[in-house]
Amino acid sequence: MAVFASNLSFLSTFFLLLVLISPAKSRLDAHYYDQTCPQAEKIILDTVQNASMHDPKVPARILRMFFHDCFIRGCDASILLDSTPGNLAEKDGPPNISVRSFYVIDDAKAKLEMACPHTISCADIIAIAARDVVAMSGGPYWNVLKGRKDGRVSKANDTINLPAPTFNVTQLIQSFAKRGLGVKDMVALSGGHTLGFSHCSSFEARLGNFSSVHAIDTSMNREFAVKLRKKCPKSNKDHNAGEFLDSTAATFDNDYYKRLKEGKGVFGSDQALFGDYRTRWIVESFAKDQSLFFREFATSMVKLGNVEVIENEEVRRKCRVVNSYSE
């Protein structure tokens, strides 16, 4: 009887620990703000739509912002924090120098603070805005789980953990696995490159002196390589020069995967997905069936949005600074 009582006590303690630990993810809810700020998603959508009308680059930039935020410390809006005299923040790390359109999140936050003060986290604004720009561009719609809080730490050095455009498939798999994301998630989320543009600096190494044997990356379509070399000559001083990541860069579709099959992936990391047996079949599936890609992308975006969720920090009043500086 004493042993039974001891075991019962142990089990009770064990299950209590589970209850205390598990809510970190379970509290995220698509209806999190239904009572406290029912107009939140409309305010965010209106802000994003208005910004996109004036600047067609906004959708791709917001989607990239979401990826780069979630990949560092989870989706905690750490990418929005400005650098301070004593700290260089994520947004000023080398991979994030080209991330733009922070003002869109600032505008949405200002409107939300007027409507529902100190209620909507900056992290949730980014997640909702990322969904909206995909849907606005012709892609899938999904219910964003909400309830994140905003982090207080942002370090430029952490951006070395972002997947690089030179990564091979093994490196990509390892990078995504650290965030709890599988191979199919990785290929689906890479499809976010259907929106966007890259500067020459991110792919010009594929166009000359690629290896001791080949000047040009042999995985690249030859005609496409010639086209890119004309856009990105070594003598070119135009820092804005580059290439769209697919041929329908303003539309969210599966053209990205079709181009990989043709050897027209802009980044080496993109083209590698078609060259590796572990990912080629997924690329082919998405290239053939856009609705399948849309379903898998939406599923993987929800999973990415749940990476290392913070629920015990703050709701920033201004997204660029922690509350102790904004109050």
GROMACS .gro file of C-alpha atoms in nm:
model
  327
    1MET     CA    1   0.000   0.000   0.000
    2ALA     CA    2   0.289   0.235   0.084
    3VAL     CA    3   0.448   0.163  -0.254
    4PHE     CA    4   0.115   0.229  -0.427
    5ALA     CA    5   0.075   0.558  -0.242
    6SER     CA    6   0.430   0.656  -0.332
    7ASN     CA    7   0.372   0.577  -0.697
    8LEU     CA    8   0.043   0.765  -0.692
    9SER     CA    9   0.219   1.066  -0.542
   10PHE     CA   10   0.487   1.048  -0.810
   11LEU     CA   11   0.229   1.027  -1.088
   12SER     CA   12   0.034   1.320  -0.945
   13THR     CA   13   0.350   1.529  -0.936
   14PHE     CA   14   0.441   1.418  -1.291
   15PHE     CA   15   0.103   1.512  -1.436
   16LEU     CA   16   0.107   1.843  -1.249
   17LEU     CA   17   0.439   1.920  -1.416
   18LEU     CA   18   0.289   1.836  -1.753
   19VAL     CA   19   0.004   2.074  -1.690
   20LEU     CA   20   0.247   2.348  -1.593
   21ILE     CA   21   0.477   2.289  -1.888
   22SER     CA   22   0.238   2.216  -2.176
   23PRO     CA   23   0.037   2.543  -2.196
   24ALA     CA   24   0.331   2.720  -2.364
   25LYS     CA   25   0.188   2.610  -2.697
   26SER     CA   26  -0.170   2.526  -2.610
   27ARG     CA   27  -0.258   2.884  -2.514
   28LEU     CA   28  -0.195   3.005  -2.869
   29ASP     CA   29  -0.538   3.040  -3.020
   30ALA     CA   30  -0.683   3.165  -3.347
   31HIS     CA   31  -0.948   3.349  -3.140
   32TYR     CA   32  -0.708   3.492  -2.882
   33TYR     CA   33  -0.814   3.855  -2.938
   34ASP     CA   34  -1.184   3.796  -3.016
   35GLN     CA   35  -1.294   3.955  -2.690
   36THR     CA   36  -1.012   4.202  -2.619
   37CYS     CA   37  -0.966   4.343  -2.970
   38PRO     CA   38  -1.207   4.193  -3.225
   39GLN     CA   39  -1.106   4.445  -3.494
   40ALA     CA   40  -0.733   4.362  -3.471
   41GLU     CA   41  -0.700   4.151  -3.786
   42LYS     CA   42  -0.897   4.401  -3.997
   43ILE     CA   43  -0.675   4.686  -3.879
   44ILE     CA   44  -0.363   4.488  -3.972
   45LEU     CA   45  -0.504   4.383  -4.309
   46ASP     CA   46  -0.609   4.738  -4.399
   47THR     CA   47  -0.264   4.869  -4.306
   48VAL     CA   48  -0.084   4.604  -4.512
   49GLN     CA   49  -0.311   4.650  -4.811
   50ASN     CA   50  -0.266   5.027  -4.808
   51ALA     CA   51   0.113   4.997  -4.782
   52SER     CA   52   0.122   4.742  -5.066
   53MET     CA   53  -0.076   4.971  -5.293
   54HIS     CA   54   0.193   5.236  -5.254
   55ASP     CA   55   0.488   4.996  -5.259
   56PRO     CA   56   0.457   4.659  -5.439
   57LYS     CA   57   0.768   4.532  -5.259
   58VAL     CA   58   0.588   4.525  -4.924
   59PRO     CA   59   0.443   4.170  -4.947
   60ALA     CA   60   0.778   4.004  -5.013
   61ARG     CA   61   0.945   4.213  -4.743
   62ILE     CA   62   0.686   4.133  -4.476
   63LEU     CA   63   0.702   3.761  -4.553
   64ARG     CA   64   1.081   3.766  -4.531
   65MET     CA   65   1.059   3.962  -4.205
   66PHE     CA   66   0.845   3.685  -4.054
   67PHE     CA   67   1.094   3.414  -4.157
   68HIS     CA   68   1.393   3.605  -4.028
   69ASP     CA   69   1.222   3.684  -3.700
   70CYS     CA   70   1.107   3.330  -3.626
   71PHE     CA   71   1.438   3.168  -3.721
   72ILE     CA   72   1.642   3.349  -3.457
   73ARG     CA   73   1.468   3.344  -3.118
   74GLY     CA   74   1.132   3.222  -3.230
   75CYS     CA   75   0.850   3.456  -3.334
   76ASP     CA   76   0.911   3.726  -3.072
   77ALA     CA   77   0.945   4.041  -3.287
   78SER     CA   78   1.313   4.068  -3.192
   79ILE     CA   79   1.383   4.166  -3.554
   80LEU     CA   80   1.189   4.490  -3.496
   81LEU     CA   81   1.402   4.620  -3.207
   82ASP     CA   82   1.636   4.906  -3.290
   83SER     CA   83   2.004   4.894  -3.201
   84THR     CA   84   2.113   5.087  -2.892
   85PRO     CA   85   2.452   5.238  -2.801
   86GLY     CA   86   2.534   4.920  -2.612
   87ASN     CA   87   2.383   4.661  -2.847
   88LEU     CA   88   2.372   4.594  -3.222
   89ALA     CA   89   2.029   4.445  -3.288
   90GLU     CA   90   1.917   4.174  -3.534
   91LYS     CA   91   1.791   4.418  -3.794
   92ASP     CA   92   2.148   4.548  -3.832
   93GLY     CA   93   2.303   4.202  -3.871
   94PRO     CA   94   2.443   4.136  -4.223
   95PRO     CA   95   2.160   3.904  -4.344
   96ASN     CA   96   1.896   4.157  -4.232
   97ILE     CA   97   2.043   4.475  -4.377
   98SER     CA   98   1.816   4.433  -4.679
   99VAL     CA   99   1.502   4.360  -4.472
  100ARG     CA  100   1.273   4.658  -4.517
  101SER     CA  101   0.918   4.785  -4.457
  102PHE     CA  102   0.940   4.792  -4.078
  103TYR     CA  103   0.724   5.105  -4.099
  104VAL     CA  104   0.425   4.889  -4.199
  105ILE     CA  105   0.437   4.705  -3.866
  106ASP     CA  106   0.490   5.036  -3.686
  107ASP     CA  107   0.181   5.182  -3.855
  108ALA     CA  108  -0.033   4.881  -3.767
  109LYS     CA  109   0.090   4.890  -3.408
  110ALA     CA  110   0.009   5.261  -3.372
  111LYS     CA  111  -0.347   5.203  -3.494
  112LEU     CA  112  -0.390   4.902  -3.266
  113GLU     CA  113  -0.267   5.098  -2.965
  114MET     CA  114  -0.538   5.354  -3.037
  115ALA     CA  115  -0.807   5.087  -3.072
  116CYS     CA  116  -0.695   4.838  -2.807
  117PRO     CA  117  -0.413   4.977  -2.591
  118HIS     CA  118  -0.142   4.740  -2.477
  119THR     CA  119  -0.318   4.432  -2.614
  120ILE     CA  120  -0.174   4.311  -2.948
  121SER     CA  121   0.188   4.197  -2.946
  122CYS     CA  122   0.425   4.301  -3.221
  123ALA     CA  123   0.506   3.933  -3.272
  124ASP     CA  124   0.141   3.859  -3.351
  125ILE     CA  125   0.124   4.158  -3.586
  126ILE     CA  126   0.411   4.017  -3.794
  127ALA     CA  127   0.253   3.670  -3.802
  128ILE     CA  128  -0.086   3.805  -3.911
  129ALA     CA  129   0.068   4.043  -4.166
  130ALA     CA  130   0.273   3.757  -4.317
  131ARG     CA  131  -0.045   3.555  -4.369
  132ASP     CA  132  -0.219   3.857  -4.518
  133VAL     CA  133   0.052   3.937  -4.774
  134VAL     CA  134   0.049   3.575  -4.894
  135ALA     CA  135  -0.330   3.570  -4.931
  136MET     CA  136  -0.332   3.915  -5.095
  137SER     CA  137  -0.080   3.790  -5.352
  138GLY     CA  138  -0.294   3.494  -5.456
  139GLY     CA  139  -0.167   3.240  -5.206
  140PRO     CA  140  -0.341   3.040  -4.933
  141TYR     CA  141  -0.518   3.175  -4.626
  142TRP     CA  142  -0.484   3.016  -4.284
  143ASN     CA  143  -0.593   3.092  -3.930
  144VAL     CA  144  -0.301   3.247  -3.744
  145LEU     CA  145  -0.265   3.119  -3.389
  146LYS     CA  146  -0.214   3.416  -3.160
  147GLY     CA  147  -0.107   3.495  -2.807
  148ARG     CA  148   0.269   3.548  -2.849
  149LYS     CA  149   0.452   3.802  -2.639
  150ASP     CA  150   0.739   4.024  -2.747
  151GLY     CA  151   1.097   3.943  -2.655
  152ARG     CA  152   1.340   4.188  -2.503
  153VAL     CA  153   1.663   4.051  -2.653
  154SER     CA  154   1.791   4.117  -3.006
  155LYS     CA  155   2.153   4.057  -3.109
  156ALA     CA  156   2.301   4.102  -3.456
  157ASN     CA  157   2.542   3.813  -3.401
  158ASP     CA  158   2.248   3.572  -3.381
  159THR     CA  159   2.170   3.630  -3.749
  160ILE     CA  160   2.453   3.392  -3.842
  161ASN     CA  161   2.195   3.121  -3.764
  162LEU     CA  162   1.979   3.218  -4.062
  163PRO     CA  163   1.993   2.977  -4.360
  164ALA     CA  164   2.233   3.118  -4.620
  165PRO     CA  165   2.165   3.131  -4.996
  166THR     CA  166   2.479   2.918  -5.042
  167PHE     CA  167   2.360   2.629  -4.820
  168ASN     CA  168   2.342   2.276  -4.956
  169VAL     CA  169   2.048   2.051  -4.872
  170THR     CA  170   2.216   1.888  -4.573
  171GLN     CA  171   2.283   2.229  -4.421
  172LEU     CA  172   1.926   2.338  -4.491
  173ILE     CA  173   1.781   2.025  -4.332
  174GLN     CA  174   1.996   2.074  -4.023
  175SER     CA  175   1.903   2.442  -3.996
  176PHE     CA  176   1.530   2.375  -4.017
  177ALA     CA  177   1.552   2.072  -3.787
  178LYS     CA  178   1.686   2.297  -3.510
  179ARG     CA  179   1.349   2.475  -3.527
  180GLY     CA  180   1.154   2.151  -3.518
  181LEU     CA  181   1.077   2.165  -3.890
  182GLY     CA  182   1.105   1.868  -4.124
  183VAL     CA  183   1.225   1.827  -4.482
  184LYS     CA  184   0.881   1.888  -4.633
  185ASP     CA  185   0.843   2.201  -4.418
  186MET     CA  186   1.177   2.324  -4.546
  187VAL     CA  187   1.088   2.275  -4.912
  188ALA     CA  188   0.742   2.426  -4.864
  189LEU     CA  189   0.870   2.733  -4.679
  190SER     CA  190   1.142   2.782  -4.940
  191GLY     CA  191   0.850   2.839  -5.175
  192GLY     CA  192   0.808   3.176  -5.006
  193HIS     CA  193   1.073   3.283  -5.256
  194THR     CA  194   0.792   3.293  -5.512
  195LEU     CA  195   0.758   3.650  -5.384
  196GLY     CA  196   1.064   3.864  -5.397
  197PHE     CA  197   1.388   3.986  -5.543
  198SER     CA  198   1.754   3.925  -5.471
  199HIS     CA  199   2.050   4.155  -5.511
  200CYS     CA  200   2.346   4.028  -5.712
  201SER     CA  201   2.560   3.985  -5.402
  202SER     CA  202   2.352   3.686  -5.291
  203PHE     CA  203   2.411   3.477  -5.604
  204GLU     CA  204   2.697   3.625  -5.811
  205ALA     CA  205   2.939   3.361  -5.678
  206ARG     CA  206   2.749   3.111  -5.895
  207LEU     CA  207   2.829   3.312  -6.209
  208GLY     CA  208   3.209   3.323  -6.212
  209ASN     CA  209   3.497   3.125  -6.061
  210PHE     CA  210   3.242   2.890  -5.910
  211SER     CA  211   3.498   2.615  -5.868
  212SER     CA  212   3.845   2.517  -5.981
  213VAL     CA  213   3.684   2.327  -6.270
  214HIS     CA  214   3.376   2.530  -6.362
  215ALA     CA  215   3.334   2.905  -6.393
  216ILE     CA  216   2.954   2.881  -6.365
  217ASP     CA  217   2.752   2.663  -6.130
  218THR     CA  218   2.672   2.357  -6.342
  219SER     CA  219   2.330   2.318  -6.178
  220MET     CA  220   2.223   2.647  -6.337
  221ASN     CA  221   2.056   2.667  -6.677
  222ARG     CA  222   2.322   2.802  -6.913
  223GLU     CA  223   2.105   3.065  -7.082
  224PHE     CA  224   1.976   3.179  -6.745
  225ALA     CA  225   2.333   3.213  -6.618
  226VAL     CA  226   2.424   3.430  -6.917
  227LYS     CA  227   2.122   3.649  -6.848
  228LEU     CA  228   2.223   3.692  -6.484
  229ARG     CA  229   2.584   3.772  -6.574
  230LYS     CA  230   2.460   4.058  -6.790
  231LYS     CA  231   2.258   4.191  -6.498
  232CYS     CA  232   2.541   4.142  -6.252
  233PRO     CA  233   2.874   4.215  -6.425
  234LYS     CA  234   3.174   4.247  -6.194
  235SER     CA  235   3.215   4.608  -6.303
  236ASN     CA  236   2.857   4.691  -6.204
  237LYS     CA  237   2.845   4.941  -5.918
  238ASP     CA  238   2.465   4.942  -5.900
  239HIS     CA  239   2.386   4.796  -5.558
  240ASN     CA  240   2.020   4.767  -5.655
  241ALA     CA  241   2.090   4.530  -5.944
  242GLY     CA  242   1.960   4.177  -5.913
  243GLU     CA  243   1.693   3.930  -6.020
  244PHE     CA  244   1.340   3.832  -5.923
  245LEU     CA  245   1.322   3.491  -5.758
  246ASP     CA  246   1.062   3.363  -6.002
  247SER     CA  247   0.898   3.487  -6.320
  248THR     CA  248   0.575   3.589  -6.144
  249ALA     CA  249   0.737   3.765  -5.849
  250ALA     CA  250   0.427   3.962  -5.748
  251THR     CA  251   0.205   3.653  -5.742
  252PHE     CA  252   0.218   3.375  -5.486
  253ASP     CA  253   0.213   3.056  -5.694
  254ASN     CA  254   0.419   2.745  -5.766
  255ASP     CA  255   0.627   2.897  -6.046
  256TYR     CA  256   0.930   2.888  -5.814
  257TYR     CA  257   0.930   2.506  -5.823
  258LYS     CA  258   0.877   2.492  -6.198
  259ARG     CA  259   1.185   2.709  -6.241
  260LEU     CA  260   1.393   2.484  -6.018
  261LYS     CA  261   1.313   2.196  -6.256
  262GLU     CA  262   1.447   2.413  -6.540
  263GLY     CA  263   1.769   2.498  -6.357
  264LYS     CA  264   1.658   2.857  -6.300
  265GLY     CA  265   1.679   2.882  -5.924
  266VAL     CA  266   1.848   3.211  -5.835
  267PHE     CA  267   2.006   3.098  -5.508
  268GLY     CA  268   2.233   2.797  -5.488
  269SER     CA  269   2.027   2.683  -5.188
  270ASP     CA  270   1.712   2.694  -5.402
  271GLN     CA  271   1.854   2.500  -5.694
  272ALA     CA  272   2.002   2.243  -5.456
  273LEU     CA  273   1.649   2.136  -5.364
  274PHE     CA  274   1.604   1.989  -5.712
  275GLY     CA  275   1.951   1.836  -5.722
  276ASP     CA  276   1.915   1.626  -5.407
  277TYR     CA  277   1.716   1.303  -5.399
  278ARG     CA  278   1.581   1.386  -5.053
  279THR     CA  279   1.400   1.696  -5.177
  280ARG     CA  280   1.361   1.656  -5.554
  281TRP     CA  281   1.039   1.456  -5.525
  282ILE     CA  282   0.883   1.729  -5.312
  283VAL     CA  283   0.986   1.998  -5.561
  284GLU     CA  284   0.833   1.792  -5.841
  285SER     CA  285   0.511   1.740  -5.643
  286PHE     CA  286   0.472   2.111  -5.574
  287ALA     CA  287   0.558   2.203  -5.934
  288LYS     CA  288   0.284   1.970  -6.054
  289ASP     CA  289   0.016   2.054  -5.799
  290GLN     CA  290  -0.016   2.415  -5.680
  291SER     CA  291  -0.301   2.334  -5.441
  292LEU     CA  292  -0.078   2.078  -5.268
  293PHE     CA  293   0.194   2.340  -5.230
  294PHE     CA  294  -0.057   2.587  -5.086
  295ARG     CA  295  -0.179   2.335  -4.827
  296GLU     CA  296   0.171   2.237  -4.722
  297PHE     CA  297   0.290   2.597  -4.711
  298ALA     CA  298   0.003   2.703  -4.485
  299THR     CA  299   0.065   2.406  -4.254
  300SER     CA  300   0.437   2.481  -4.234
  301MET     CA  301   0.377   2.851  -4.170
  302VAL     CA  302   0.166   2.761  -3.867
  303LYS     CA  303   0.444   2.532  -3.745
  304LEU     CA  304   0.708   2.801  -3.799
  305GLY     CA  305   0.487   3.048  -3.614
  306ASN     CA  306   0.492   2.818  -3.311
  307VAL     CA  307   0.871   2.798  -3.283
  308GLU     CA  308   0.992   2.894  -2.934
  309VAL     CA  309   0.681   3.096  -2.857
  310ILE     CA  310   0.719   3.344  -2.571
  311GLU     CA  311   0.416   3.390  -2.350
  312ASN     CA  312   0.561   3.541  -2.032
  313GLU     CA  313   0.726   3.857  -2.162
  314GLU     CA  314   0.565   4.187  -2.262
  315VAL     CA  315   0.339   4.347  -2.519
  316ARG     CA  316   0.546   4.635  -2.651
  317ARG     CA  317   0.381   4.972  -2.681
  318LYS     CA  318   0.618   5.057  -2.966
  319CYS     CA  319   0.763   4.774  -3.170
  320ARG     CA  320   1.109   4.929  -3.207
  321VAL     CA  321   1.187   4.950  -2.835
  322VAL     CA  322   1.119   4.750  -2.521
  323ASN     CA  323   0.866   4.902  -2.283
  324SER     CA  324   1.118   5.040  -2.035
  325TYR     CA  325   1.236   5.274  -2.313
  326SER     CA  326   0.895   5.358  -2.458
  327GLU     CA  327   0.702   5.434  -2.141
   0.00000   0.00000   0.00000
